[in-house]
C-alpha cells in the first residue's frame, strides 16, 4: 500500500511499439513508495518514452504497469494526476522569456487551476495569494534553490540560469502540486561531475520526503533502483496487430473518463527516432 506521499511503481513485460519498432520492451520493476528509480541508457534508447509511459503520458502497447495503485494503460488520467514532470525537454520546458519569479507564479497558478479543489478557488484573493507564496517557499526549500543567491534574485531571467539551477527550478515547480511521483528526463545532461553529485543528492532528499522519484540518466548511482534501456535493431515488417498501435501522448489537462482513447495526436516510435517523435508530439499536446 502507498504512503500518503509516494507512489509504488510496478511493471511487468512493459513495452511500447510503433510501426517502426520497439521504443522499449520487457521492462519490469517493483519499487516501493519513496524509491529512487533511475532509467539508465544511451540517448535514443527509449528512456524518455519509458518515463512518459510510466507517468501516464504515453500509452503502452504490451504488458501492464501500476503506479500508485492505478493500472496502466487503463487509468492514464489518474496516473497523470499524481505524477509531476520535472525537466523533460520538448514537453514542459521552462519559458526562457520569464524571470524565475514569473515562472514560479505561473506554475502555482496552473497547479491551482488544474489540481486544487474547487473550495480552494473560492477563498478570498489575499488568502489564495498567501497560500501560493507559502507553497512556493516550501517547494524552493525542497529543491534547494536559494533565490537570493541568483545574480538578480527572483528577477533573474530563466535563460541566465546555470543548468543545475534550472533543474532545481523545474523540480520546485513540479513539487508545487504535492505529487506522489516526480519524473525527470536527462538529469545528468551538461552537468559536471560535482553537479551530478548535487543533482542526485537533491533527488535523494525528495525521495526521503516520501515522494517516489523517477529520473532518466546516462549513469545511475549505486543506491538507485535501475531500469536499463538499450538500442535494438528495428523489427522486420509484420502483419498489423492490435497491440502494435502507435502510442498516444496524453495532455495533463486531459480528463476524459476513457483514458485509453481520446483525440490526441498519434505518435510513431522506434528505438532511436521514437523518443524524438514522442517529445515532438507531447510538446504539442
mmCIF file of C-alpha atoms in Angstrom:
data_model
loop_
_atom_site.group_PDB
_atom_site.id
_atom_site.type_symbol
_atom_site.label_atom_id
_atom_site.label_comp_id
_atom_site.label_asym_id
_atom_site.label_seq_id
_atom_site.Cartn_x
_atom_site.Cartn_y
_atom_site.Cartn_z
ATOM 1 C CA UNK A 1 0.000 0.000 0.000
ATOM 2 C CA UNK A 2 1.211 3.523 -0.843
ATOM 3 C CA UNK A 3 2.279 6.008 1.762
ATOM 4 C CA UNK A 4 0.357 9.302 1.906
ATOM 5 C CA UNK A 5 3.062 10.918 -0.236
ATOM 6 C CA UNK A 6 4.732 8.362 -2.500
ATOM 7 C CA UNK A 7 3.503 6.021 -5.214
ATOM 8 C CA UNK A 8 4.567 2.421 -5.629
ATOM 9 C CA UNK A 9 5.701 1.688 -9.205
ATOM 10 C CA UNK A 10 5.214 -1.810 -10.593
ATOM 11 C CA UNK A 11 5.530 -3.133 -14.137
ATOM 12 C CA UNK A 12 5.734 -6.496 -15.859
ATOM 13 C CA UNK A 13 6.732 -7.082 -19.502
ATOM 14 C CA UNK A 14 6.010 -3.383 -20.077
ATOM 15 C CA UNK A 15 6.612 -2.220 -23.631
ATOM 16 C CA UNK A 16 5.734 0.316 -26.285
ATOM 17 C CA UNK A 17 5.827 -0.412 -30.009
ATOM 18 C CA UNK A 18 5.003 1.663 -33.061
ATOM 19 C CA UNK A 19 5.016 0.926 -36.793
ATOM 20 C CA UNK A 20 8.822 1.168 -36.966
ATOM 21 C CA UNK A 21 9.684 -0.997 -33.981
ATOM 22 C CA UNK A 22 10.004 -1.029 -30.222
ATOM 23 C CA UNK A 23 10.722 2.130 -28.247
ATOM 24 C CA UNK A 24 11.238 -0.123 -25.199
ATOM 25 C CA UNK A 25 10.110 -3.585 -24.156
ATOM 26 C CA UNK A 26 10.327 -6.186 -21.426
ATOM 27 C CA UNK A 27 10.509 -3.652 -18.587
ATOM 28 C CA UNK A 28 9.870 -4.995 -15.106
ATOM 29 C CA UNK A 29 10.026 -3.220 -11.750
ATOM 30 C CA UNK A 30 8.600 -3.419 -8.243
ATOM 31 C CA UNK A 31 9.516 -0.237 -6.356
ATOM 32 C CA UNK A 32 8.082 0.885 -3.044
ATOM 33 C CA UNK A 33 6.795 4.415 -2.355
ATOM 34 C CA UNK A 34 9.650 6.837 -1.805
ATOM 35 C CA UNK A 35 12.065 4.901 -4.014
ATOM 36 C CA UNK A 36 14.780 6.488 -6.137
ATOM 37 C CA UNK A 37 14.449 4.954 -9.613
ATOM 38 C CA UNK A 38 16.938 5.583 -12.427
ATOM 39 C CA UNK A 39 16.227 4.874 -16.096
ATOM 40 C CA UNK A 40 19.708 4.293 -17.479
ATOM 41 C CA UNK A 41 20.741 4.008 -21.096
ATOM 42 C CA UNK A 42 22.212 5.868 -24.059
ATOM 43 C CA UNK A 43 20.340 8.680 -25.766
ATOM 44 C CA UNK A 44 17.810 7.336 -28.269
ATOM 45 C CA UNK A 45 17.271 4.044 -26.443
ATOM 46 C CA UNK A 46 13.671 4.734 -25.415
ATOM 47 C CA UNK A 47 14.408 6.214 -21.990
ATOM 48 C CA UNK A 48 12.117 9.210 -22.401
ATOM 49 C CA UNK A 49 9.319 7.099 -23.857
ATOM 50 C CA UNK A 50 9.511 4.826 -20.808
ATOM 51 C CA UNK A 51 9.367 7.840 -18.487
ATOM 52 C CA UNK A 52 6.333 9.241 -20.315
ATOM 53 C CA UNK A 53 4.602 5.855 -20.293
ATOM 54 C CA UNK A 54 5.127 5.352 -16.546
ATOM 55 C CA UNK A 55 3.738 8.822 -15.840
ATOM 56 C CA UNK A 56 0.594 8.254 -17.916
ATOM 57 C CA UNK A 57 1.594 10.485 -20.822
ATOM 58 C CA UNK A 58 2.099 7.751 -23.444
ATOM 59 C CA UNK A 59 0.024 4.625 -23.994
ATOM 60 C CA UNK A 60 1.969 1.351 -23.745
ATOM 61 C CA UNK A 61 1.257 -1.485 -26.147
ATOM 62 C CA UNK A 62 2.429 -4.527 -24.165
ATOM 63 C CA UNK A 63 2.310 -5.740 -20.597
ATOM 64 C CA UNK A 64 0.990 -3.697 -17.732
ATOM 65 C CA UNK A 65 2.091 -1.337 -15.002
ATOM 66 C CA UNK A 66 0.674 0.072 -11.798
ATOM 67 C CA UNK A 67 1.554 3.481 -10.389
ATOM 68 C CA UNK A 68 0.121 4.489 -7.049
ATOM 69 C CA UNK A 69 -2.473 1.731 -7.341
ATOM 70 C CA UNK A 70 -3.635 2.961 -10.755
ATOM 71 C CA UNK A 71 -3.298 0.477 -13.608
ATOM 72 C CA UNK A 72 -1.729 1.410 -16.936
ATOM 73 C CA UNK A 73 -2.866 1.834 -19.626
ATOM 74 C CA UNK A 74 -6.441 1.770 -18.302
ATOM 75 C CA UNK A 75 -6.107 4.674 -15.858
ATOM 76 C CA UNK A 76 -3.667 7.028 -17.527
ATOM 77 C CA UNK A 77 -5.511 10.158 -16.409
ATOM 78 C CA UNK A 78 -5.397 9.067 -12.757
ATOM 79 C CA UNK A 79 -1.651 8.459 -13.027
ATOM 80 C CA UNK A 80 -1.099 11.890 -14.570
ATOM 81 C CA UNK A 81 -2.852 13.467 -11.601
ATOM 82 C CA UNK A 82 -0.311 12.048 -9.137
ATOM 83 C CA UNK A 83 2.821 12.155 -11.333
ATOM 84 C CA UNK A 84 4.543 15.504 -11.925
ATOM 85 C CA UNK A 85 7.190 16.130 -14.553
ATOM 86 C CA UNK A 86 10.429 17.884 -13.725
ATOM 87 C CA UNK A 87 12.546 18.895 -16.711
ATOM 88 C CA UNK A 88 11.534 16.993 -19.873
ATOM 89 C CA UNK A 89 12.875 18.703 -22.975
ATOM 90 C CA UNK A 90 10.207 19.409 -25.571
ATOM 91 C CA UNK A 91 7.363 18.667 -23.160
ATOM 92 C CA UNK A 92 7.481 21.125 -20.261
ATOM 93 C CA UNK A 93 10.457 23.356 -20.939
ATOM 94 C CA UNK A 94 10.960 26.419 -18.808
ATOM 95 C CA UNK A 95 9.973 29.667 -20.520
ATOM 96 C CA UNK A 96 13.257 31.422 -21.306
ATOM 97 C CA UNK A 97 11.495 34.784 -21.614
ATOM 98 C CA UNK A 98 10.276 34.788 -17.995
ATOM 99 C CA UNK A 99 12.023 35.650 -14.763
ATOM 100 C CA UNK A 100 12.361 32.989 -12.077
ATOM 101 C CA UNK A 101 9.614 34.653 -10.014
ATOM 102 C CA UNK A 102 7.273 34.788 -13.011
ATOM 103 C CA UNK A 103 7.929 31.128 -13.810
ATOM 104 C CA UNK A 104 7.134 30.132 -10.214
ATOM 105 C CA UNK A 105 3.936 32.191 -10.135
ATOM 106 C CA UNK A 106 2.839 30.665 -13.433
ATOM 107 C CA UNK A 107 3.485 27.182 -12.048
ATOM 108 C CA UNK A 108 1.490 27.943 -8.900
ATOM 109 C CA UNK A 109 -1.376 29.343 -10.989
ATOM 110 C CA UNK A 110 -1.507 26.255 -13.212
ATOM 111 C CA UNK A 111 -1.384 23.958 -10.201
ATOM 112 C CA UNK A 112 -4.265 25.832 -8.591
ATOM 113 C CA UNK A 113 -6.285 25.756 -11.819
ATOM 114 C CA UNK A 114 -5.852 22.045 -12.548
ATOM 115 C CA UNK A 115 -5.050 20.489 -9.193
ATOM 116 C CA UNK A 116 -6.694 22.440 -6.402
ATOM 117 C CA UNK A 117 -10.167 21.574 -5.089
ATOM 118 C CA UNK A 118 -12.977 23.947 -6.033
ATOM 119 C CA UNK A 119 -13.348 25.180 -2.453
ATOM 120 C CA UNK A 120 -9.750 26.430 -2.509
ATOM 121 C CA UNK A 121 -10.531 28.617 -5.526
ATOM 122 C CA UNK A 122 -13.408 30.229 -3.629
ATOM 123 C CA UNK A 123 -11.193 31.559 -0.857
ATOM 124 C CA UNK A 124 -10.526 35.332 -0.628
ATOM 125 C CA UNK A 125 -7.895 36.578 -3.053
ATOM 126 C CA UNK A 126 -5.440 37.590 -0.318
ATOM 127 C CA UNK A 127 -5.740 34.148 1.276
ATOM 128 C CA UNK A 128 -5.111 32.449 -2.060
ATOM 129 C CA UNK A 129 -2.052 34.626 -2.673
ATOM 130 C CA UNK A 130 -0.628 33.862 0.760
ATOM 131 C CA UNK A 131 -1.203 30.132 0.266
ATOM 132 C CA UNK A 132 0.549 30.240 -3.118
ATOM 133 C CA UNK A 133 3.536 32.089 -1.656
ATOM 134 C CA UNK A 134 3.791 29.523 1.142
ATOM 135 C CA UNK A 135 3.701 26.643 -1.381
ATOM 136 C CA UNK A 136 6.386 28.317 -3.494
ATOM 137 C CA UNK A 137 8.647 28.892 -0.482
ATOM 138 C CA UNK A 138 8.282 25.253 0.615
ATOM 139 C CA UNK A 139 8.953 23.969 -2.907
ATOM 140 C CA UNK A 140 12.060 26.138 -3.286
ATOM 141 C CA UNK A 141 13.402 24.857 0.021
ATOM 142 C CA UNK A 142 12.772 21.243 -1.021
ATOM 143 C CA UNK A 143 14.501 21.856 -4.365
ATOM 144 C CA UNK A 144 17.462 23.605 -2.734
ATOM 145 C CA UNK A 145 17.090 26.759 -4.818
ATOM 146 C CA UNK A 146 18.051 29.957 -2.986
ATOM 147 C CA UNK A 147 16.638 32.883 -4.939
ATOM 148 C CA UNK A 148 18.808 35.334 -3.031
ATOM 149 C CA UNK A 149 21.914 33.598 -4.383
ATOM 150 C CA UNK A 150 20.900 34.173 -8.013
ATOM 151 C CA UNK A 151 22.538 37.101 -9.888
ATOM 152 C CA UNK A 152 19.379 39.241 -9.818
ATOM 153 C CA UNK A 153 17.463 37.359 -7.159
ATOM 154 C CA UNK A 154 13.946 36.362 -8.130
ATOM 155 C CA UNK A 155 14.153 38.736 -11.102
ATOM 156 C CA UNK A 156 16.904 36.637 -12.688
ATOM 157 C CA UNK A 157 15.911 35.588 -16.194
ATOM 158 C CA UNK A 158 15.336 31.870 -16.685
ATOM 159 C CA UNK A 159 17.675 31.974 -19.686
ATOM 160 C CA UNK A 160 20.512 33.089 -17.401
ATOM 161 C CA UNK A 161 20.265 30.131 -15.030
ATOM 162 C CA UNK A 162 23.007 27.537 -14.873
ATOM 163 C CA UNK A 163 21.926 24.020 -15.843
ATOM 164 C CA UNK A 164 21.723 22.754 -12.235
ATOM 165 C CA UNK A 165 19.804 25.872 -11.168
ATOM 166 C CA UNK A 166 17.319 25.242 -13.980
ATOM 167 C CA UNK A 167 16.891 21.651 -12.794
ATOM 168 C CA UNK A 168 16.214 22.870 -9.264
ATOM 169 C CA UNK A 169 13.665 25.386 -10.552
ATOM 170 C CA UNK A 170 11.874 22.700 -12.574
ATOM 171 C CA UNK A 171 11.792 20.412 -9.546
ATOM 172 C CA UNK A 172 10.384 23.212 -7.376
ATOM 173 C CA UNK A 173 7.598 23.852 -9.888
ATOM 174 C CA UNK A 174 6.811 20.130 -10.071
ATOM 175 C CA UNK A 175 6.625 19.909 -6.277
ATOM 176 C CA UNK A 176 4.028 22.697 -6.067
ATOM 177 C CA UNK A 177 1.306 20.135 -6.722
ATOM 178 C CA UNK A 178 2.478 17.727 -3.971
ATOM 179 C CA UNK A 179 2.944 14.803 -6.390
ATOM 180 C CA UNK A 180 3.307 11.179 -5.386
ATOM 181 C CA UNK A 181 5.772 10.632 -8.243
ATOM 182 C CA UNK A 182 8.354 13.074 -9.607
ATOM 183 C CA UNK A 183 9.837 12.277 -13.031
ATOM 184 C CA UNK A 184 12.840 13.969 -14.669
ATOM 185 C CA UNK A 185 14.453 13.469 -18.064
ATOM 186 C CA UNK A 186 18.198 13.753 -18.880
ATOM 187 C CA UNK A 187 19.123 14.517 -15.283
ATOM 188 C CA UNK A 188 22.880 14.429 -15.818
ATOM 189 C CA UNK A 189 22.901 16.225 -19.180
ATOM 190 C CA UNK A 190 25.532 19.003 -19.338
ATOM 191 C CA UNK A 191 26.407 18.664 -15.654
ATOM 192 C CA UNK A 192 29.920 18.420 -14.283
ATOM 193 C CA UNK A 193 30.829 15.506 -12.013
ATOM 194 C CA UNK A 194 30.341 17.708 -8.963
ATOM 195 C CA UNK A 195 26.981 18.954 -10.227
ATOM 196 C CA UNK A 196 25.832 15.388 -10.906
ATOM 197 C CA UNK A 197 26.525 14.529 -7.287
ATOM 198 C CA UNK A 198 24.494 17.571 -6.212
ATOM 199 C CA UNK A 199 21.629 16.648 -8.563
ATOM 200 C CA UNK A 200 21.388 13.103 -7.193
ATOM 201 C CA UNK A 201 21.613 14.440 -3.631
ATOM 202 C CA UNK A 202 18.641 16.653 -4.477
ATOM 203 C CA UNK A 203 16.614 13.685 -5.696
ATOM 204 C CA UNK A 204 17.565 11.637 -2.649
ATOM 205 C CA UNK A 205 16.272 14.433 -0.427
ATOM 206 C CA UNK A 206 12.984 14.469 -2.369
ATOM 207 C CA UNK A 207 12.681 10.692 -2.043
ATOM 208 C CA UNK A 208 13.431 10.993 1.690
ATOM 209 C CA UNK A 209 10.258 13.082 1.958
ATOM 210 C CA UNK A 210 8.323 10.026 0.759
ATOM 211 C CA UNK A 211 7.926 11.081 -2.886
ATOM 212 C CA UNK A 212 8.872 8.441 -5.441
ATOM 213 C CA UNK A 213 11.464 9.749 -7.905
ATOM 214 C CA UNK A 214 11.999 8.514 -11.476
ATOM 215 C CA UNK A 215 14.987 10.005 -13.319
ATOM 216 C CA UNK A 216 16.434 9.366 -16.772
ATOM 217 C CA UNK A 217 20.227 9.395 -16.822
ATOM 218 C CA UNK A 218 23.280 8.086 -18.651
ATOM 219 C CA UNK A 219 24.787 6.590 -15.489
ATOM 220 C CA UNK A 220 22.783 5.627 -12.408
ATOM 221 C CA UNK A 221 24.074 5.918 -8.828
ATOM 222 C CA UNK A 222 24.692 2.728 -6.873
ATOM 223 C CA UNK A 223 21.802 3.271 -4.468
ATOM 224 C CA UNK A 224 19.092 3.656 -7.144
ATOM 225 C CA UNK A 225 16.704 1.038 -8.478
ATOM 226 C CA UNK A 226 17.845 0.801 -12.095
ATOM 227 C CA UNK A 227 15.802 0.287 -15.256
ATOM 228 C CA UNK A 228 18.084 -0.121 -18.272
ATOM 229 C CA UNK A 229 17.234 0.589 -21.887
ATOM 230 C CA UNK A 230 19.424 -0.170 -24.887
ATOM 231 C CA UNK A 231 19.268 0.368 -28.647
ATOM 232 C CA UNK A 232 17.859 -2.554 -30.625
ATOM 233 C CA UNK A 233 17.645 -3.402 -34.294
ATOM 234 C CA UNK A 234 14.322 -2.378 -35.865
ATOM 235 C CA UNK A 235 11.812 -5.203 -36.113
ATOM 236 C CA UNK A 236 11.194 -6.772 -39.511
ATOM 237 C CA UNK A 237 7.871 -5.713 -41.094
ATOM 238 C CA UNK A 238 4.984 -7.866 -39.984
ATOM 239 C CA UNK A 239 1.253 -8.028 -40.318
ATOM 240 C CA UNK A 240 -0.558 -5.302 -38.336
ATOM 241 C CA UNK A 241 -1.688 -6.324 -34.884
ATOM 242 C CA UNK A 242 -3.981 -4.603 -32.418
ATOM 243 C CA UNK A 243 -1.145 -4.454 -29.894
ATOM 244 C CA UNK A 244 1.104 -2.569 -32.322
ATOM 245 C CA UNK A 245 -0.941 0.628 -32.496
ATOM 246 C CA UNK A 246 1.155 3.789 -32.069
ATOM 247 C CA UNK A 247 1.433 5.345 -28.644
ATOM 248 C CA UNK A 248 -0.836 8.211 -27.694
ATOM 249 C CA UNK A 249 0.668 11.187 -25.934
ATOM 250 C CA UNK A 250 -1.721 12.467 -23.288
ATOM 251 C CA UNK A 251 -2.003 16.040 -22.044
ATOM 252 C CA UNK A 252 -2.013 16.830 -18.320
ATOM 253 C CA UNK A 253 -5.201 18.812 -18.803
ATOM 254 C CA UNK A 254 -6.983 15.858 -20.406
ATOM 255 C CA UNK A 255 -9.676 14.464 -18.127
ATOM 256 C CA UNK A 256 -11.506 12.096 -20.434
ATOM 257 C CA UNK A 257 -13.099 9.201 -18.498
ATOM 258 C CA UNK A 258 -11.861 6.653 -21.042
ATOM 259 C CA UNK A 259 -8.124 7.021 -20.589
ATOM 260 C CA UNK A 260 -7.181 4.577 -23.291
ATOM 261 C CA UNK A 261 -8.711 6.733 -26.009
ATOM 262 C CA UNK A 262 -9.037 10.392 -26.904
ATOM 263 C CA UNK A 263 -8.230 12.784 -29.714
ATOM 264 C CA UNK A 264 -4.527 13.261 -29.013
ATOM 265 C CA UNK A 265 -2.080 13.093 -31.909
ATOM 266 C CA UNK A 266 -0.772 9.574 -32.598
ATOM 267 C CA UNK A 267 2.980 9.060 -32.369
ATOM 268 C CA UNK A 268 5.240 6.639 -34.184
ATOM 269 C CA UNK A 269 8.053 5.129 -32.122
ATOM 270 C CA UNK A 270 11.185 3.139 -32.840
ATOM 271 C CA UNK A 271 14.437 2.703 -30.949
ATOM 272 C CA UNK A 272 16.278 5.869 -31.981
ATOM 273 C CA UNK A 273 13.596 8.075 -33.576
ATOM 274 C CA UNK A 274 10.834 7.122 -31.143
ATOM 275 C CA UNK A 275 11.910 9.423 -28.334
ATOM 276 C CA UNK A 276 12.235 12.416 -30.683
ATOM 277 C CA UNK A 277 8.811 11.731 -32.202
ATOM 278 C CA UNK A 278 7.243 11.333 -28.775
ATOM 279 C CA UNK A 279 8.665 14.577 -27.468
ATOM 280 C CA UNK A 280 7.584 16.490 -30.552
ATOM 281 C CA UNK A 281 4.028 15.266 -30.144
ATOM 282 C CA UNK A 282 3.993 15.735 -26.360
ATOM 283 C CA UNK A 283 5.111 19.297 -26.794
ATOM 284 C CA UNK A 284 2.061 19.977 -28.935
ATOM 285 C CA UNK A 285 -0.361 18.126 -26.616
#
